[in-house]
Amino acid sequence: MDKDLLTKAKSLGFSDRQIANLTKHTEEEIRAERQSIGLEPSYRLVDTCAAEFEAYTPYYYSSYDRGDDEISTSKKKKVIILGGGPNRIGQGIEFDYCCVHASFALKEEGFETIMVNSNPETVSTDYDTSDKLFFEPLTLEDVLHIYHREECWGAIAQFGGQTPLNLALGLQANGVNIIGTSPQSIERAEDREMFAEMLHKLKIPQPPNGLAINEEQALAAASRLSYPVLVRPSFVLGGRAMQIVYSDDELCEYMRSAVEASPERPILVDKFLEDAIEVDVDCIADIDHYEDPAEATVVIGGMLEHIEFAGVHSGDAAMILPPNTLPDEILNTIREYTDSMARELKVTGLMNVQYAIKDKIVYVLEVNPRASRTVPFTSKAIGKPLAKLAAKVMAGNKLKDLGFTKEIIPNYWTVKESVFPFNRFHGQDILLSPEMKSTGEVMGIDSDLGTAYAKSQMAAGGSLPLEGSVFISVSDTHKDAAIELAKRFIDLDFKIISTTGTAKTLKSAGLKVDIIHKLSEGRPNTVDLLKNNEIQLVINTPSGQIPREDEIKIRTTAVYTNTPIITTIGSAKAALDGISALKEKGYGVKPLQEFL
């Protein structure tokens, strides 16, 4: 690799990392070689006004072709904001919201804001969001070029999700001032062994767990913990390749086909807490601005109780703020744990914690010292822009100077519901799991919880029916719950339809139910009734870890016929509350400002 070949490779678009891989060097060695011969990219300007007017927001891309560098520099203090990169199912647009609010907040503080993102479909890449925009990949090489070329004062890595967070340590090692929570604290929360040590020190329980880098270790961990266990790779976003497994065979299949394990990237094996209530907490802190962490301010932005039991990814779960079923004793424990972890990790900016409550014990599932996908929802629910406040804290402000020092508990109900793309994926089963599948979210708000939930369903595109027939088919473990559900539906003048198994349970409880053929038994069956619009709501919980073919057909047909479908008992109970509220008093409309 001589100078000419390196120059040609860079002009053809090869990254330092690709070149290092091809030449059996390290990325650092290639970077040093390139810098020693003065080979740096130049930046070209995209005229956002097509030369008709003066372009006020420079929009840059890099090139190694020889040519003029079109960057215009200023003497202002600059902060670089790292975006989330390409959006995909499992990566929420909520991170873009946080980046945009960070840009607005830092402008208010007098900084020049520089956005780095490679997704033209986001608000952060709009021409009027930041002072400068670099349309570049979110890689160590590209971010370092921009940071040093612009002589930035600092960089924000905690607002773009996992992508920029994974760059934080490398950026810091190359002289970048990562403002806010330190990369070391972020790693302490993400590294399983360091995280376990911290929780042990603070006397905070977590579900029993283990690490595995191969099949043998995974089986040993599962044997020690007992099934079911939750398995997942470390350092991922959106719960990708996360799965609940119930047997050795399933675990072996997972280790062979789903993931690539290594000592640097071990597989996490957690005891899965069945039927636990999950709670998401967003908080904001300013620990680094005080010599004594005890003097700093930690404020809970919001506590969100999941409607579904633990096991559904937080990006897919419906949530209620404030929590509606948990006693004060549990909520106070959550507040105490959140405060102590924020101080121990020296959080400066945002932190998200996921808890599971089982048998009155509060377990910590994971801690993310960064913006989370619930920040926009929580901010709207409480009327405080958490991402903006966090950006100002990261830039040096204290929370008490910003006037945000106490948790706000609304006197109304807000419900977050997820929006799914299932009608775009024919034949894809719609069951929710630890792996995120949603592509957006909506909010229902009302002084009555049932009405707030009903509004969230309307917004998500699955309005709850007020009359007609409900098809109920549940697993054996949910048969008792099905009786209670059916009783309430009958009280609301709905007709109940079931296949033989569930119908037998409902009839034994003295309930009137119409029995329908299973798909394999003949016609008319459930799919026929759905296609004829003779079913207005489907409640179908899975019968086992591997869904039956009948169940998948029923669920996918419900999606294609726009029939509301519910796959968890928690959501079914919430839907009943919503239908009951709508039938009793309807719903009103009020601007968000009036609630706040």
Short mmCIF file of C-alpha atoms in Angstrom, two decimals, residues 298-477:
data_model
loop_
_atom_site.label_atom_id
_atom_site.label_comp_id
_atom_site.label_asym_id
_atom_site.label_seq_id
_atom_site.Cartn_x
_atom_site.Cartn_y
_atom_site.Cartn_z
CA VAL A 298 -31.61 13.86 39.92
CA VAL A 299 -35.16 14.31 38.62
CA ILE A 300 -37.47 11.56 37.39
CA GLY A 301 -39.07 12.75 34.16
CA GLY A 302 -41.65 9.98 34.12
CA MET A 303 -42.46 6.44 35.19
CA LEU A 304 -44.28 4.39 32.55
CA GLU A 305 -46.04 1.15 33.50
CA HIS A 306 -46.26 -1.40 30.66
CA ILE A 307 -49.73 -2.75 29.88
CA GLU A 308 -48.24 -6.04 28.63
CA PHE A 309 -46.28 -8.27 31.00
CA ALA A 310 -42.47 -8.33 30.79
CA GLY A 311 -41.16 -10.01 27.63
CA VAL A 312 -42.43 -7.44 25.13
CA HIS A 313 -39.76 -4.96 23.96
CA SER A 314 -40.23 -1.51 25.50
CA GLY A 315 -40.39 -0.03 21.98
CA ASP A 316 -43.46 -2.20 21.23
CA ALA A 317 -45.21 -2.18 24.61
CA ALA A 318 -48.21 0.01 25.38
CA MET A 319 -47.48 2.11 28.48
CA ILE A 320 -49.36 4.24 30.98
CA LEU A 321 -48.03 7.39 32.65
CA PRO A 322 -48.43 7.77 35.59
CA PRO A 323 -48.42 4.06 36.67
CA ASN A 324 -51.92 2.78 37.41
CA THR A 325 -51.61 -0.50 39.38
CA LEU A 326 -48.41 -0.21 41.43
CA PRO A 327 -48.55 0.77 45.12
CA ASP A 328 -46.61 3.79 46.47
CA GLU A 329 -44.20 1.46 48.26
CA ILE A 330 -43.04 -0.03 44.92
CA LEU A 331 -42.92 3.38 43.19
CA ASN A 332 -40.80 4.82 46.00
CA THR A 333 -38.37 1.88 45.70
CA ILE A 334 -38.08 2.60 41.97
CA ARG A 335 -37.38 6.28 42.71
CA GLU A 336 -34.71 5.32 45.27
CA TYR A 337 -32.96 2.86 42.91
CA THR A 338 -33.03 5.33 40.01
CA ASP A 339 -31.51 8.09 42.13
CA SER A 340 -28.70 5.91 43.51
CA MET A 341 -27.77 4.49 40.07
CA ALA A 342 -27.72 7.96 38.46
CA ARG A 343 -25.34 9.22 41.16
CA GLU A 344 -23.14 6.11 41.00
CA LEU A 345 -22.83 6.40 37.20
CA LYS A 346 -22.33 10.20 37.45
CA VAL A 347 -25.07 10.77 34.89
CA THR A 348 -25.03 14.20 33.29
CA GLY A 349 -27.95 14.34 30.91
CA LEU A 350 -30.55 11.60 30.37
CA MET A 351 -30.81 8.07 31.74
CA ASN A 352 -33.39 5.34 31.09
CA VAL A 353 -33.95 2.38 33.43
CA GLN A 354 -36.11 -0.68 32.81
CA TYR A 355 -37.51 -2.46 35.87
CA ALA A 356 -39.52 -5.65 36.39
CA ILE A 357 -41.72 -6.15 39.45
CA LYS A 358 -42.38 -9.75 40.49
CA ASP A 359 -43.69 -10.91 43.89
CA LYS A 360 -43.30 -7.34 45.25
CA ILE A 361 -39.56 -7.34 44.43
CA VAL A 362 -38.22 -4.60 42.12
CA TYR A 363 -35.57 -5.96 39.72
CA VAL A 364 -33.40 -3.83 37.42
CA LEU A 365 -33.37 -5.23 33.90
CA GLU A 366 -31.07 -2.68 32.27
CA VAL A 367 -29.81 0.89 32.54
CA ASN A 368 -29.06 3.12 29.56
CA PRO A 369 -27.27 6.40 30.39
CA ARG A 370 -28.57 8.01 27.21
CA ALA A 371 -31.75 9.27 25.59
CA SER A 372 -34.40 6.57 25.25
CA ARG A 373 -37.27 6.09 22.84
CA THR A 374 -39.76 7.10 25.56
CA VAL A 375 -38.29 10.62 25.99
CA PRO A 376 -40.58 12.36 23.42
CA PHE A 377 -43.70 10.73 24.89
CA THR A 378 -42.69 11.54 28.48
CA SER A 379 -41.83 15.14 27.53
CA LYS A 380 -45.26 15.68 25.96
CA ALA A 381 -47.01 13.97 28.87
CA ILE A 382 -45.44 16.19 31.56
CA GLY A 383 -45.04 19.36 29.47
CA LYS A 384 -41.25 19.62 29.90
CA PRO A 385 -38.78 19.17 26.99
CA LEU A 386 -36.45 16.61 28.61
CA ALA A 387 -34.07 16.39 25.63
CA LYS A 388 -33.68 20.19 25.54
CA LEU A 389 -33.07 20.34 29.28
CA ALA A 390 -30.54 17.49 29.04
CA ALA A 391 -28.62 19.23 26.23
CA LYS A 392 -28.37 22.38 28.33
CA VAL A 393 -27.19 20.32 31.31
CA MET A 394 -24.54 18.66 29.13
CA ALA A 395 -23.39 22.10 27.99
CA GLY A 396 -22.73 23.15 31.61
CA ASN A 397 -26.05 24.25 33.17
CA LYS A 398 -27.37 22.97 36.50
CA LEU A 399 -30.96 21.69 36.74
CA LYS A 400 -31.78 24.10 39.57
CA ASP A 401 -30.75 27.03 37.32
CA LEU A 402 -33.04 25.65 34.60
CA GLY A 403 -35.94 25.45 37.07
CA PHE A 404 -36.47 21.69 36.81
CA THR A 405 -35.90 20.03 40.18
CA LYS A 406 -39.03 17.97 40.97
CA GLU A 407 -40.83 15.02 39.43
CA ILE A 408 -44.06 16.03 37.72
CA ILE A 409 -46.93 13.57 38.25
CA PRO A 410 -49.83 14.42 35.91
CA ASN A 411 -53.41 14.50 37.25
CA TYR A 412 -54.61 12.96 33.95
CA TRP A 413 -53.75 9.74 32.11
CA THR A 414 -51.48 9.35 29.09
CA VAL A 415 -51.17 6.10 27.12
CA LYS A 416 -48.36 5.31 24.67
CA GLU A 417 -49.31 2.83 21.95
CA SER A 418 -47.05 1.49 19.22
CA VAL A 419 -47.78 1.48 15.49
CA PHE A 420 -46.81 -1.67 13.57
CA PRO A 421 -46.12 -2.31 9.87
CA PHE A 422 -47.66 -5.80 9.79
CA ASN A 423 -50.00 -5.04 6.87
CA ARG A 424 -46.83 -4.45 4.78
CA PHE A 425 -45.39 -7.89 5.56
CA HIS A 426 -47.70 -10.61 4.28
CA GLY A 427 -47.47 -13.86 6.21
CA GLN A 428 -45.43 -12.32 9.06
CA ASP A 429 -46.78 -13.34 12.48
CA ILE A 430 -47.75 -10.31 14.55
CA LEU A 431 -46.92 -11.67 18.01
CA LEU A 432 -44.97 -9.21 20.15
CA SER A 433 -41.63 -10.42 21.55
CA PRO A 434 -38.39 -9.09 23.07
CA GLU A 435 -37.34 -8.05 19.53
CA MET A 436 -38.75 -4.66 18.52
CA LYS A 437 -41.14 -4.59 15.54
CA SER A 438 -42.89 -1.21 15.73
CA THR A 439 -42.22 1.73 13.41
CA GLY A 440 -43.75 4.55 15.42
CA GLU A 441 -45.95 5.46 18.34
CA VAL A 442 -49.01 7.50 19.27
CA MET A 443 -50.45 9.01 22.43
CA GLY A 444 -53.89 8.92 24.02
CA ILE A 445 -54.64 11.46 26.76
CA ASP A 446 -57.71 11.91 28.96
CA SER A 447 -58.78 12.40 32.56
CA ASP A 448 -60.27 8.86 32.37
CA LEU A 449 -57.79 5.99 31.86
CA GLY A 450 -60.17 3.83 29.78
CA THR A 451 -60.88 6.74 27.42
CA ALA A 452 -57.16 7.56 27.13
CA TYR A 453 -56.48 3.95 26.10
CA ALA A 454 -59.35 4.02 23.58
CA LYS A 455 -57.96 7.23 22.06
CA SER A 456 -54.52 5.61 21.71
CA GLN A 457 -56.11 2.73 19.77
CA MET A 458 -57.92 5.15 17.45
CA ALA A 459 -54.63 6.94 16.77
CA ALA A 460 -52.78 3.67 16.13
CA GLY A 461 -55.36 2.67 13.51
CA GLY A 462 -57.25 -0.02 15.44
CA SER A 463 -60.36 1.67 16.87
CA LEU A 464 -62.12 -0.43 19.51
CA PRO A 465 -65.59 -1.76 18.53
CA LEU A 466 -68.64 -0.77 20.57
CA GLU A 467 -70.79 -3.72 19.46
CA GLY A 468 -70.68 -7.00 17.56
CA SER A 469 -68.78 -10.27 18.06
CA VAL A 470 -65.55 -10.98 19.88
CA PHE A 471 -63.48 -14.04 18.96
CA ILE A 472 -61.62 -15.40 22.01
CA SER A 473 -58.98 -18.14 21.75
CA VAL A 474 -56.37 -18.32 24.49
CA SER A 475 -53.64 -20.64 25.73
CA ASP A 476 -54.29 -23.02 28.64
CA THR A 477 -52.47 -20.69 31.04
#
